[in-house]
XYZ file of C-alpha atoms in Angstrom:
773
model
C -20.113 33.628 -7.762
C -19.406 35.856 -4.774
C -19.204 39.294 -6.347
C -17.385 41.900 -4.335
C -15.070 44.765 -5.107
C -11.356 43.921 -4.980
C -8.999 46.714 -3.996
C -5.387 46.533 -5.116
C -2.941 48.171 -2.678
C 0.585 48.832 -3.948
C 2.824 50.459 -1.346
C 5.695 51.549 -3.641
C 6.705 51.129 -7.294
C 8.491 47.838 -7.776
C 12.137 47.903 -8.800
C 14.853 45.309 -9.176
C 15.837 45.147 -5.521
C 12.479 45.491 -3.790
C 9.592 43.144 -3.253
C 6.142 44.149 -2.116
C 2.985 42.255 -1.236
C -0.216 42.920 -3.169
C -3.303 42.230 -1.079
C -6.791 41.667 -2.462
C -9.375 41.819 0.327
C -13.103 41.185 0.337
C -14.773 44.518 0.960
C -17.792 45.306 3.042
C -21.318 45.012 1.615
C -21.710 48.802 1.611
C -19.172 49.184 -1.173
C -20.083 48.837 -4.841
C -19.692 45.421 -6.325
C -17.921 44.764 -9.596
C -18.379 41.682 -11.780
C -16.625 42.898 -14.950
C -13.000 43.832 -15.558
C -11.892 45.312 -18.901
C -8.377 46.548 -19.653
C -7.994 49.096 -22.445
C -5.785 52.050 -23.358
C -8.430 53.818 -25.440
C -10.615 54.996 -22.580
C -8.980 58.416 -22.249
C -9.643 59.256 -25.913
C -13.422 59.477 -25.368
C -15.268 62.074 -23.275
C -18.720 62.055 -21.707
C -20.215 64.648 -24.078
C -19.249 62.617 -27.145
C -20.950 59.533 -25.730
C -24.132 61.484 -24.988
C -24.220 62.800 -28.560
C -23.734 59.309 -29.976
C -26.542 57.920 -27.806
C -28.911 60.496 -29.261
C -28.148 59.331 -32.816
C -30.762 57.082 -34.463
C -28.097 54.779 -35.977
C -27.939 51.516 -34.043
C -24.228 50.858 -34.594
C -23.360 54.303 -33.214
C -25.365 53.613 -30.059
C -23.633 50.264 -29.583
C -20.242 51.910 -29.909
C -21.257 54.641 -27.472
C -22.515 52.223 -24.806
C -19.293 50.221 -25.098
C -17.248 53.371 -24.553
C -19.419 54.261 -21.569
C -18.840 50.861 -19.962
C -15.103 51.165 -20.529
C -14.937 54.618 -18.978
C -16.975 53.597 -15.937
C -14.687 50.630 -15.322
C -11.730 52.987 -15.629
C -13.059 55.079 -12.727
C -14.816 57.919 -14.574
C -18.066 58.892 -12.727
C -20.077 60.341 -15.691
C -23.239 61.253 -13.714
C -25.047 62.861 -16.720
C -24.808 59.716 -18.814
C -27.461 57.695 -16.977
C -30.477 59.615 -18.287
C -29.090 59.609 -21.839
C -28.849 55.812 -21.757
C -32.421 55.564 -20.467
C -33.785 57.822 -23.198
C -31.685 56.498 -26.054
C -31.477 52.734 -25.433
C -34.433 51.410 -23.416
C -36.845 51.416 -26.349
C -34.486 49.574 -28.693
C -35.253 45.913 -29.429
C -31.813 44.934 -30.668
C -30.553 42.014 -28.552
C -26.904 43.067 -28.636
C -27.792 46.529 -27.418
C -30.024 45.103 -24.672
C -27.146 42.932 -23.516
C -24.785 45.910 -23.397
C -27.324 48.029 -21.538
C -27.608 45.349 -18.848
C -23.833 45.398 -18.469
C -24.054 49.179 -18.143
C -26.608 48.790 -15.328
C -24.122 46.540 -13.528
C -21.281 49.048 -13.553
C -23.235 52.294 -13.291
C -23.537 54.102 -9.960
C -27.071 53.602 -8.595
C -26.856 55.629 -5.360
C -26.322 59.303 -4.600
C -23.860 60.783 -2.149
C -26.240 60.167 0.785
C -26.549 56.473 -0.073
C -30.104 56.713 -1.432
C -31.235 55.133 -4.658
C -31.241 57.527 -7.602
C -34.693 58.553 -8.899
C -33.735 57.418 -12.394
C -33.509 53.833 -11.089
C -37.308 53.720 -11.032
C -37.261 53.902 -14.843
C -34.513 51.270 -14.925
C -36.517 48.941 -12.708
C -39.553 49.385 -14.922
C -37.446 48.592 -18.009
C -36.100 45.425 -16.382
C -39.639 44.324 -15.504
C -40.706 44.908 -19.095
C -37.851 42.703 -20.276
C -38.909 40.000 -17.832
C -42.356 40.077 -19.466
C -40.897 40.272 -22.981
C -42.426 37.831 -25.502
C -38.952 36.691 -26.592
C -37.562 33.836 -24.456
C -33.955 34.917 -24.909
C -34.643 38.407 -23.591
C -36.443 37.029 -20.541
C -33.683 34.499 -19.849
C -30.868 37.027 -20.314
C -32.622 39.466 -17.997
C -32.997 36.800 -15.320
C -29.308 36.025 -15.679
C -28.599 39.735 -15.214
C -30.555 39.706 -11.941
C -28.057 37.178 -10.544
C -25.450 39.945 -10.478
C -27.573 42.688 -8.934
C -26.899 43.538 -5.279
C -29.428 46.350 -4.824
C -32.480 45.150 -2.865
C -34.454 48.257 -3.811
C -34.200 47.280 -7.477
C -34.905 43.605 -6.891
C -37.914 43.906 -4.612
C -40.430 45.037 -7.303
C -39.215 42.253 -9.612
C -39.805 39.319 -7.244
C -43.367 38.507 -8.453
C -42.191 38.444 -12.058
C -39.242 36.187 -11.180
C -41.643 33.756 -9.504
C -43.881 33.867 -12.555
C -40.929 32.837 -14.722
C -40.697 29.604 -12.706
C -44.158 28.578 -13.899
C -43.954 26.272 -16.917
C -47.449 27.307 -17.986
C -46.791 31.047 -17.833
C -43.705 33.100 -18.518
C -41.505 30.040 -17.986
C -42.814 28.037 -20.905
C -39.309 27.695 -22.311
C -36.665 25.784 -20.318
C -34.090 28.558 -20.955
C -36.261 30.960 -18.961
C -36.923 28.473 -16.158
C -33.285 27.557 -15.605
C -32.275 31.226 -15.322
C -35.257 31.956 -13.078
C -34.112 29.193 -10.710
C -30.599 30.584 -10.740
C -31.829 34.138 -10.103
C -33.952 32.860 -7.184
C -30.886 31.199 -5.705
C -28.769 34.380 -5.787
C -31.593 36.573 -4.492
C -32.216 34.235 -1.563
C -28.495 33.829 -0.959
C -27.765 37.560 -0.816
C -30.912 38.852 0.886
C -32.226 35.767 2.653
C -35.647 36.099 4.193
C -36.018 39.759 3.230
C -36.955 39.465 -0.435
C -37.734 35.780 -0.963
C -38.818 34.186 2.325
C -40.813 31.438 0.623
C -37.940 30.567 -1.740
C -37.198 27.022 -0.423
C -40.854 25.932 -0.587
C -41.232 27.457 -4.026
C -38.129 25.662 -5.346
C -39.181 22.349 -3.769
C -42.412 22.441 -5.736
C -40.544 23.555 -8.827
C -37.977 20.759 -8.752
C -40.595 18.060 -8.238
C -42.383 19.004 -11.457
C -39.366 20.064 -13.545
C -38.242 17.894 -16.473
C -35.407 19.958 -17.948
C -31.916 18.883 -16.833
C -30.414 22.377 -16.487
C -33.429 23.773 -14.671
C -33.457 20.839 -12.248
C -29.747 21.284 -11.653
C -30.132 24.997 -10.801
C -33.060 24.238 -8.502
C -31.012 21.584 -6.722
C -28.198 24.135 -6.394
C -30.664 26.390 -4.561
C -31.673 23.596 -2.172
C -28.084 22.452 -1.710
C -26.962 25.875 -0.466
C -30.104 27.334 1.088
C -32.247 24.364 2.186
C -29.991 21.351 2.614
C -32.639 19.165 4.216
C -34.878 19.657 1.201
C -32.018 18.632 -1.097
C -31.417 15.463 0.930
C -35.111 14.583 0.898
C -35.319 15.074 -2.862
C -32.221 12.936 -3.304
C -33.594 10.138 -1.121
C -36.828 10.036 -3.078
C -35.055 9.993 -6.462
C -31.997 7.836 -5.860
C -32.750 5.568 -8.804
C -33.129 8.502 -11.193
C -29.926 10.388 -10.402
C -28.162 8.805 -13.375
C -30.802 10.290 -15.689
C -30.537 13.837 -14.314
C -27.351 14.814 -16.149
C -23.712 15.440 -15.270
C -24.217 18.820 -13.627
C -26.802 17.418 -11.239
C -24.567 14.425 -10.424
C -21.624 16.670 -9.561
C -23.839 18.660 -7.188
C -24.967 15.418 -5.557
C -21.348 14.441 -4.995
C -20.609 17.799 -3.424
C -23.646 17.371 -1.176
C -22.364 13.935 -0.100
C -19.009 15.345 0.872
C -20.560 18.260 2.729
C -22.980 16.134 4.723
C -20.467 13.407 5.538
C -17.873 15.948 6.635
C -20.373 17.389 9.088
C -22.011 14.109 10.114
C -19.731 11.096 9.511
C -22.516 8.772 10.589
C -24.343 9.581 7.339
C -21.676 7.931 5.140
C -23.561 4.656 4.847
C -26.601 6.202 3.175
C -24.495 7.615 0.310
C -22.120 4.717 -0.437
C -24.602 2.835 -2.629
C -25.336 6.023 -4.552
C -21.634 6.683 -5.107
C -20.979 3.157 -6.351
C -23.815 3.598 -8.824
C -22.292 6.857 -10.078
C -19.074 5.028 -10.911
C -20.892 3.600 -13.938
C -21.777 7.031 -15.324
C -21.086 7.837 -18.964
C -19.416 11.095 -17.924
C -15.706 10.892 -17.147
C -15.968 13.872 -14.766
C -18.732 12.217 -12.742
C -16.827 8.913 -12.577
C -13.674 10.650 -11.396
C -15.428 12.756 -8.746
C -17.462 9.764 -7.541
C -14.317 7.628 -7.242
C -12.343 10.005 -5.069
C -15.429 10.893 -3.035
C -15.996 7.198 -2.374
C -12.384 6.757 -1.301
C -12.608 9.728 1.060
C -15.792 8.418 2.671
C -15.006 4.709 2.979
C -11.891 2.588 3.347
C -13.698 -0.719 2.874
C -11.984 -3.040 0.349
C -15.136 -3.152 -1.783
C -15.269 0.636 -2.107
C -11.532 0.930 -2.767
C -11.714 -1.831 -5.361
C -14.587 -0.116 -7.162
C -12.772 3.246 -7.141
C -9.518 1.685 -8.384
C -11.346 -0.051 -11.239
C -12.928 3.273 -12.193
C -9.545 5.019 -12.201
C -8.090 2.274 -14.386
C -11.014 2.553 -16.794
C -10.592 6.329 -17.035
C -6.869 5.903 -17.560
C -7.416 3.736 -20.620
C -10.521 5.369 -22.079
C -9.504 9.046 -22.010
C -7.296 10.409 -24.771
C -6.304 13.637 -23.018
C -2.818 13.297 -21.537
C -3.631 15.760 -18.738
C -6.543 13.578 -17.635
C -4.282 10.524 -17.636
C -1.716 12.296 -15.470
C -4.396 13.426 -12.999
C -5.751 9.884 -12.714
C -2.237 8.521 -12.220
C -1.710 11.009 -9.383
C -4.865 9.699 -7.704
C -3.668 6.115 -8.148
C -0.317 7.057 -6.669
C -2.015 8.439 -3.557
C -4.284 5.404 -3.346
C -1.265 3.106 -3.614
C 0.207 4.396 -0.347
C -2.698 3.149 1.749
C -4.382 0.400 -0.296
C -1.605 -1.249 -2.271
C -3.031 -4.763 -1.921
C -6.324 -3.727 -3.481
C -4.579 -1.894 -6.314
C -2.582 -5.016 -7.138
C -5.793 -6.524 -8.483
C -6.046 -3.849 -11.220
C -2.332 -3.568 -11.909
C -2.568 -5.069 -15.394
C -5.294 -2.586 -16.344
C -3.100 0.252 -15.108
C -0.160 -0.970 -17.172
C -2.217 -0.669 -20.345
C -1.400 3.045 -20.123
C 2.117 2.183 -21.331
C 0.724 2.271 -24.857
C 0.514 6.075 -24.597
C 3.073 7.965 -26.710
C 3.618 10.478 -23.888
C 6.819 9.698 -21.989
C 5.610 11.329 -18.737
C 2.586 9.040 -18.618
C 4.763 5.971 -19.198
C 7.200 7.085 -16.499
C 4.430 7.602 -13.935
C 2.781 4.301 -14.860
C 6.024 2.374 -14.447
C 6.647 4.053 -11.092
C 3.243 2.932 -9.801
C 3.521 -0.540 -11.329
C 6.924 -1.291 -9.793
C 5.632 -0.457 -6.313
C 2.628 -2.770 -6.817
C 4.584 -5.798 -8.027
C 4.020 -8.881 -5.860
C 4.798 -12.598 -6.179
C 1.277 -13.113 -7.536
C 1.599 -10.763 -10.497
C 5.346 -10.610 -11.160
C 5.140 -13.012 -14.100
C 2.446 -10.984 -15.851
C 4.251 -7.698 -15.193
C 7.512 -9.023 -16.606
C 5.733 -10.315 -19.703
C 4.262 -6.859 -20.318
C 7.650 -5.196 -19.812
C 9.332 -7.656 -22.183
C 6.677 -7.004 -24.807
C 7.163 -3.255 -24.449
C 10.935 -3.611 -24.778
C 10.492 -5.511 -28.027
C 8.032 -2.874 -29.220
C 10.649 -0.139 -28.823
C 12.400 -1.567 -31.896
C 9.583 -0.346 -34.113
C 10.654 2.277 -36.603
C 9.442 5.804 -35.944
C 8.618 5.279 -32.266
C 9.034 8.756 -30.801
C 9.838 7.625 -27.270
C 12.083 4.717 -28.274
C 15.453 5.275 -26.607
C 14.276 7.005 -23.406
C 11.372 4.591 -23.033
C 13.625 1.569 -23.486
C 15.960 2.855 -20.797
C 13.005 3.246 -18.408
C 11.802 -0.286 -19.182
C 15.242 -1.752 -18.575
C 15.428 0.012 -15.210
C 11.985 -1.342 -14.319
C 12.979 -4.886 -15.289
C 16.161 -4.489 -13.270
C 14.133 -3.499 -10.213
C 11.801 -6.468 -10.699
C 14.740 -8.842 -11.029
C 16.288 -7.410 -7.864
C 13.085 -7.912 -5.863
C 12.215 -11.305 -7.369
C 15.288 -13.302 -8.471
C 13.132 -16.002 -10.077
C 12.275 -13.739 -13.029
C 15.837 -12.701 -13.791
C 16.351 -15.791 -15.955
C 13.304 -14.894 -18.069
C 14.310 -11.337 -18.855
C 18.075 -11.248 -19.064
C 18.258 -13.238 -22.299
C 15.608 -11.081 -23.930
C 17.426 -7.904 -22.984
C 20.764 -9.176 -24.245
C 19.350 -9.104 -27.776
C 19.559 -5.294 -27.511
C 23.309 -5.161 -26.919
C 23.901 -3.998 -30.480
C 21.578 -1.009 -30.571
C 20.458 2.075 -28.687
C 20.151 1.573 -24.973
C 22.817 -1.138 -24.998
C 24.669 0.531 -22.121
C 21.660 0.135 -19.811
C 21.375 -3.510 -20.812
C 25.020 -4.360 -20.195
C 24.973 -2.646 -16.788
C 21.882 -4.669 -15.902
C 23.616 -7.873 -17.033
C 26.685 -6.999 -14.958
C 24.624 -6.597 -11.779
C 22.690 -9.825 -12.417
C 25.918 -11.796 -12.851
C 27.213 -10.494 -9.520
C 23.991 -10.966 -7.569
C 22.782 -14.324 -8.914
C 25.533 -16.892 -9.245
C 23.119 -19.543 -10.547
C 22.608 -17.548 -13.755
C 26.270 -16.785 -14.272
C 27.161 -19.603 -16.673
C 24.175 -19.016 -18.962
C 24.723 -15.263 -19.080
C 28.444 -15.599 -19.779
C 27.790 -17.992 -22.682
C 25.232 -15.614 -24.179
C 27.474 -12.602 -23.600
C 30.462 -14.265 -25.258
C 28.446 -15.108 -28.348
C 27.209 -11.490 -28.595
C 30.685 -9.936 -28.804
C 30.568 -10.001 -32.614
C 27.419 -7.840 -32.694
C 28.339 -5.160 -30.175
C 29.184 -1.892 -31.925
C 29.743 0.455 -28.979
C 33.159 0.853 -27.419
C 31.819 1.487 -23.897
C 29.502 -1.529 -24.093
C 32.365 -3.729 -25.269
C 34.527 -2.539 -22.365
C 31.893 -3.558 -19.807
C 31.214 -6.871 -21.565
C 34.928 -7.739 -21.640
C 35.227 -6.842 -17.944
C 32.320 -9.163 -17.075
C 33.876 -12.005 -19.084
C 37.337 -11.496 -17.592
C 36.076 -11.166 -14.010
C 33.480 -13.955 -13.799
C 34.762 -16.757 -16.059
C 36.077 -19.031 -13.281
C 35.512 -22.481 -14.814
C 37.534 -24.145 -17.547
C 34.538 -24.547 -19.863
C 33.378 -20.947 -19.684
C 36.950 -19.699 -19.864
C 37.784 -21.667 -23.037
C 34.503 -20.661 -24.711
C 34.997 -16.981 -23.885
C 38.611 -17.083 -25.134
C 37.594 -18.680 -28.428
C 34.864 -16.105 -28.992
C 37.229 -13.199 -28.270
C 39.910 -14.710 -30.513
C 37.407 -15.099 -33.341
C 36.152 -11.532 -32.898
C 39.702 -10.123 -33.046
C 40.761 -12.133 -36.065
C 44.280 -12.469 -37.393
C 47.076 -10.634 -35.625
C 48.789 -8.221 -35.710
C 46.437 -5.283 -35.891
C 47.706 -2.967 -38.615
C 47.173 0.709 -37.902
C 49.344 3.225 -39.719
C 48.228 6.162 -37.593
C 45.913 6.487 -34.612
C 42.374 6.762 -35.946
C 43.263 5.754 -39.536
C 42.238 2.318 -40.857
C 44.685 0.857 -43.409
C 43.505 -0.089 -46.846
C 43.691 -3.828 -47.416
C 41.969 -4.104 -50.794
C 42.854 -7.085 -52.876
C 43.193 -6.772 -56.693
C 41.759 -9.982 -58.072
C 42.839 -9.463 -61.725
C 45.053 -7.257 -63.833
C 43.830 -4.208 -65.702
C 42.203 -4.710 -69.128
C 42.816 -2.429 -72.142
C 40.197 -1.391 -74.716
C 41.075 0.299 -78.072
C 38.515 2.204 -80.162
C 38.365 4.883 -82.877
C 37.100 8.357 -81.981
C 36.400 11.582 -83.932
C 38.269 14.595 -82.708
C 36.891 18.139 -82.567
C 38.594 19.118 -85.865
C 36.960 16.201 -87.753
C 39.998 13.927 -87.919
C 40.058 10.332 -86.718
C 42.196 9.031 -83.862
C 42.763 5.821 -81.901
C 41.983 5.816 -78.108
C 43.155 3.148 -75.691
C 41.371 2.910 -72.294
C 42.695 0.895 -69.349
C 39.923 -0.306 -66.994
C 40.759 -1.781 -63.612
C 38.452 -4.356 -62.005
C 36.278 -3.361 -59.041
C 38.188 -3.227 -55.802
C 36.953 -5.901 -53.370
C 37.270 -5.407 -49.664
C 36.106 -8.744 -48.386
C 38.145 -8.495 -45.206
C 36.443 -5.181 -44.395
C 33.018 -6.828 -44.520
C 34.063 -9.875 -42.527
C 35.708 -7.938 -39.697
C 33.872 -7.721 -36.387
C 33.029 -4.408 -34.734
C 35.656 -5.120 -32.081
C 38.432 -5.339 -34.666
C 37.178 -2.290 -36.549
C 37.263 -0.223 -33.369
C 40.749 -1.441 -32.493
C 42.114 -0.723 -35.973
C 40.383 2.635 -35.797
C 42.687 3.550 -32.917
C 40.432 3.021 -29.875
C 43.190 2.877 -27.283
C 40.961 2.528 -24.241
C 39.083 -0.421 -25.709
C 42.422 -2.027 -26.512
C 43.572 -1.595 -22.901
C 40.339 -3.119 -21.608
C 40.731 -6.036 -24.019
C 44.352 -6.629 -23.001
C 43.597 -6.430 -19.270
C 40.714 -8.900 -19.444
C 42.644 -11.312 -21.683
C 45.355 -11.164 -19.035
C 42.739 -12.125 -16.422
C 41.672 -15.083 -18.569
C 45.290 -16.195 -18.970
C 46.029 -15.925 -15.247
C 42.864 -17.790 -14.318
C 43.644 -20.491 -16.907
C 47.051 -20.948 -15.277
C 45.382 -21.333 -11.876
C 42.689 -23.746 -13.052
C 44.452 -25.798 -15.762
C 48.049 -25.357 -14.652
C 50.723 -23.060 -16.094
C 52.234 -25.805 -18.231
C 49.105 -26.973 -20.065
C 48.744 -26.395 -23.778
C 45.495 -24.419 -23.527
C 46.912 -22.123 -20.852
C 49.998 -21.490 -23.004
C 47.810 -20.685 -26.035
C 45.801 -18.151 -24.065
C 48.993 -16.641 -22.635
C 50.684 -16.295 -26.030
C 47.602 -14.837 -27.722
C 47.155 -12.340 -24.894
C 50.757 -11.188 -25.307
C 50.234 -10.690 -29.046
C 47.155 -8.600 -28.397
C 49.032 -6.530 -25.820
C 51.812 -5.889 -28.293
C 49.264 -4.731 -30.905
C 47.648 -2.430 -28.365
C 51.060 -1.008 -27.506
C 51.610 -0.213 -31.201
C 48.214 1.529 -31.309
C 49.212 3.654 -28.307
C 52.541 4.563 -29.914
C 50.817 5.533 -33.195
C 48.750 8.201 -31.474
C 50.037 11.768 -31.856
C 49.689 12.451 -28.115
C 51.021 9.128 -26.906
C 53.241 10.818 -24.297
C 50.424 12.852 -22.712
C 47.455 12.288 -20.445
C 45.568 9.012 -20.411
C 47.685 7.486 -23.196
C 50.611 7.243 -20.776
C 48.378 5.374 -18.312
C 47.307 2.999 -21.091
C 50.940 2.265 -21.932
C 51.716 1.574 -18.240
C 48.718 -0.761 -17.961
C 49.812 -2.707 -21.036
C 53.294 -2.994 -19.584
C 51.909 -4.262 -16.259
C 49.811 -6.913 -18.021
C 52.866 -8.141 -19.916
C 54.854 -8.410 -16.669
C 52.029 -10.393 -15.068
C 52.088 -12.864 -17.937
C 55.872 -13.195 -18.187
C 57.230 -12.668 -14.655
C 56.226 -15.355 -12.070
C 57.233 -13.139 -9.133
C 54.997 -10.287 -10.326
C 52.174 -12.754 -10.900
C 52.568 -14.115 -7.386
C 52.490 -10.697 -5.723
C 49.829 -8.954 -7.832
C 47.851 -11.794 -9.369
C 45.253 -12.108 -6.612
C 44.583 -8.377 -6.510
C 44.414 -8.199 -10.305
C 41.911 -11.059 -10.523
C 39.655 -10.397 -7.522
C 40.149 -6.743 -6.553
C 37.783 -5.198 -9.123
C 35.146 -7.832 -8.517
C 35.185 -7.247 -4.762
C 34.971 -3.487 -5.266
C 31.942 -3.899 -7.510
C 30.247 -6.173 -4.959
C 30.827 -3.523 -2.289
C 29.311 -0.893 -4.597
C 26.159 -2.972 -5.067
C 25.899 -3.475 -1.311
C 26.085 0.269 -0.707
C 23.455 0.945 -3.365
C 21.136 -1.646 -1.842
C 21.630 -0.133 1.613
C 20.919 3.359 0.275
C 17.738 2.075 -1.385
C 16.627 0.473 1.865
C 17.230 3.736 3.721
C 15.236 5.641 1.122
C 12.336 3.223 1.500
C 12.418 3.500 5.288
C 12.511 7.300 5.004
C 9.207 7.216 3.133
C 7.518 5.814 6.222
C 6.306 8.893 8.073
C 6.774 9.246 11.772
C 3.733 9.280 13.997
C 2.218 12.719 14.492
C 0.214 11.713 17.563
C 1.702 10.939 20.935
C 0.482 8.165 23.306
C -0.898 10.660 25.798
C -2.793 12.790 23.237
C -6.507 13.360 23.750
C -8.763 11.048 21.709
C -11.834 12.863 20.363
C -14.862 10.652 19.700
C -17.405 12.860 17.964
C -20.206 10.317 18.317
C -20.028 10.610 22.131
C -20.020 14.401 22.176
C -23.037 16.236 23.508
C -25.231 17.802 20.857
C -24.267 21.337 19.974
C -21.042 21.317 21.988
C -17.778 22.291 20.391
C -14.207 21.828 21.437
C -10.646 21.570 20.248
C -11.427 18.279 18.530
C -13.857 19.789 16.011
C -12.881 19.098 12.432
C -13.401 21.666 9.726
C -12.722 21.616 5.997
C -8.968 21.240 6.015
C -8.380 19.655 9.424
C -8.706 16.039 8.282
C -6.028 16.536 5.633
C -3.742 18.391 8.043
C -3.979 15.639 10.643
C -3.390 12.945 8.057
C -0.378 14.630 6.478
C 1.138 15.853 9.727
C 1.182 19.532 8.707
C 1.135 21.665 11.822
C 2.183 25.220 12.457
C 2.094 28.498 10.601
C 4.999 27.881 8.241
C 4.027 24.378 7.088
C 0.455 25.420 6.450
C 1.582 28.463 4.496
C 3.742 26.354 2.201
C 0.758 24.238 1.257
C -1.290 27.304 0.238
C 1.262 28.939 -2.059
C 0.448 28.795 -5.764
C 2.954 29.763 -8.435
C 1.435 32.159 -10.980
C 4.402 32.598 -13.320
C 7.526 30.789 -14.405
C 10.755 30.981 -12.431
C 12.544 32.538 -15.405
C 9.891 35.151 -16.190
C 10.928 38.836 -15.938
C 8.295 39.353 -13.243
C 7.861 36.414 -10.859
C 4.507 36.100 -9.106
C 3.107 33.691 -6.521
C -0.089 33.804 -4.460
C -0.947 32.726 -0.929
C -4.616 32.244 -0.001
C -5.660 32.478 3.632
C -9.245 31.627 4.630
C -10.428 32.336 8.154
C -14.178 31.948 8.604
C -15.586 34.537 6.160
C -12.388 36.559 5.840
C -10.495 35.712 2.631
C -7.059 37.231 2.073
C -5.156 36.745 -1.163
C -1.490 37.763 -0.851
C 0.387 38.099 -4.134
C 4.194 38.229 -4.042
C 5.632 40.090 -7.041
C 9.391 40.172 -7.715
C 10.543 42.525 -10.432
C 13.688 41.155 -12.116
C 13.813 43.848 -14.781
C 15.843 47.059 -14.442
C 12.762 49.187 -15.126
C 10.498 50.468 -12.350
C 6.954 49.128 -12.618
């Protein structure tokens, strides 16, 4: 709304290796103001004489085209002093609304003063034309003219129009239509704002009477805008006398009221109590914008649990009622900030917040889960886990666009919950293990592995479930982790025998027959001999012949259908899975010897079967074309080591303990380091104190009236003190706004500096192109 001319200073042309700062500064009031910017390349094709000729034509379309060209040329910097009188003679008597609108734009950009700074004589005719439009019988013309007055900065032109502007505020006179009254109130505001007591000294009293009798929402809002900026006490008095009616005054009025609350409470914190009840009432508004603004205003003014609870409930309601994803993300950002200081209050609305997981947008779900995990407590952990389990099951639905990524996020969230609250691990681990045969199975098996290590009470149940799921797993990497868990944690005779039987059943009959690495042999069984059919046929030359056809029965591959995924992968030449299988069967055999004794029948069975599997894996390694290179050599050495452990008692005695317990201990150490790193990250979030014990304490309530000091708080000081930002560099970082993408040919960012009434906008432009700009 503050119209002032912006000058663009460019020191040198930009090239690839140079960077310059573009500064836009607010100019002095003596310079011409500009409220319109138009970019065009056609301005140089038109000259002043052509425009004057077109304005003299009686055709309306020609005049419209001419006035458009005149506006474009003036904005391009062409003076055109002879054009003003031609516009007055050719356009002021026209009643076309489009032309009137264009003429008003021309008055904005045209030069109204001579070289000595005096108003041009022709402006008397312009002023008279504007006054005629203000008295025009058409409401649109009057309203558009009043809107045009908001952009005028020439007091000599405005002074003769003041009585007519006041008359447009009268609902029984020129302001019979609400469109005229709302623009008259807005014009009064800008006139009083720019020229104060000079042109409209009785403006506040006039607007106070106007707003008391006004019934139109837009007109009342513009009148309140006048009082809010020019007569704040009058705005507060009107608000106090109409507190119960604020909800009926519209969204625009409510947003102004909220801004007034923030302004007054920032200046006089003791006034917060008088606005809290009003803000809580605004939380029930039908407008989402009003509810949002009222919520964060209430949080900024009061930290009472009742106010925080009301604001959090409003945020949760907006989160679930708005369909715009950008609105949801903004509300989630507010909830994230609120969570840092009022987490206990937000725990009460956690379930309402988690309803946002139904959104198809993955960013919203990610932010919601991040907030929910931080708000989990012993009181709501059961409900949170139930919601997460339901969402995991829902990811199996066909056509779900966020299925795999979303499931991975849910599994991580459940993992975090189980780490914080061990009591819920039993409820979720069995549900997640149903997903070991689909997408996201790797996340599930890693979660199961950590649960088995961290919670020994759940180990037996998880191992039983994991052993029974071996037949369904279809991923080689998942099977490797599952076999490692079974081989490392089966330390009782019951679990060991059950796991061995399940693995033996999944492998099937030995040996594994692979003719070449990666090629599965054909094992089709012919169930009957071929049958022959003889029939007579007619040849192409018309003679008869006898044709005998041999038809073979359909080839059945029953073994192919009955084979488990583990066997299919092994026969397909998966060497690394075979090595993992052999190593973990060796662990089971060694542990069976320790628990049951090396001479028992069951231990011997496990030992013999493990050796058969190792021999089959060795054949798979040898069938690979590159068996003597790279990782295949390591696989062959590992198979050889496992065989020595099973057959050589001296090797078993020296390496058995390391083979059985070394990997498990290493994994436990890894989990300990991860937990320590997580604890350090959490402690790093706690900010250090920015105030020292001997710092001065400023109590504004005890300060003498009118006195100022270093403890005065202005617009941004509260935020700076709360966030700990201090110094030139830190403050500058917070005011930098990126205007283009990092990969754009020309990168641009802006830095806004506000000091009292001096506003400086610094724009950094980096030219990455080889051309000079």
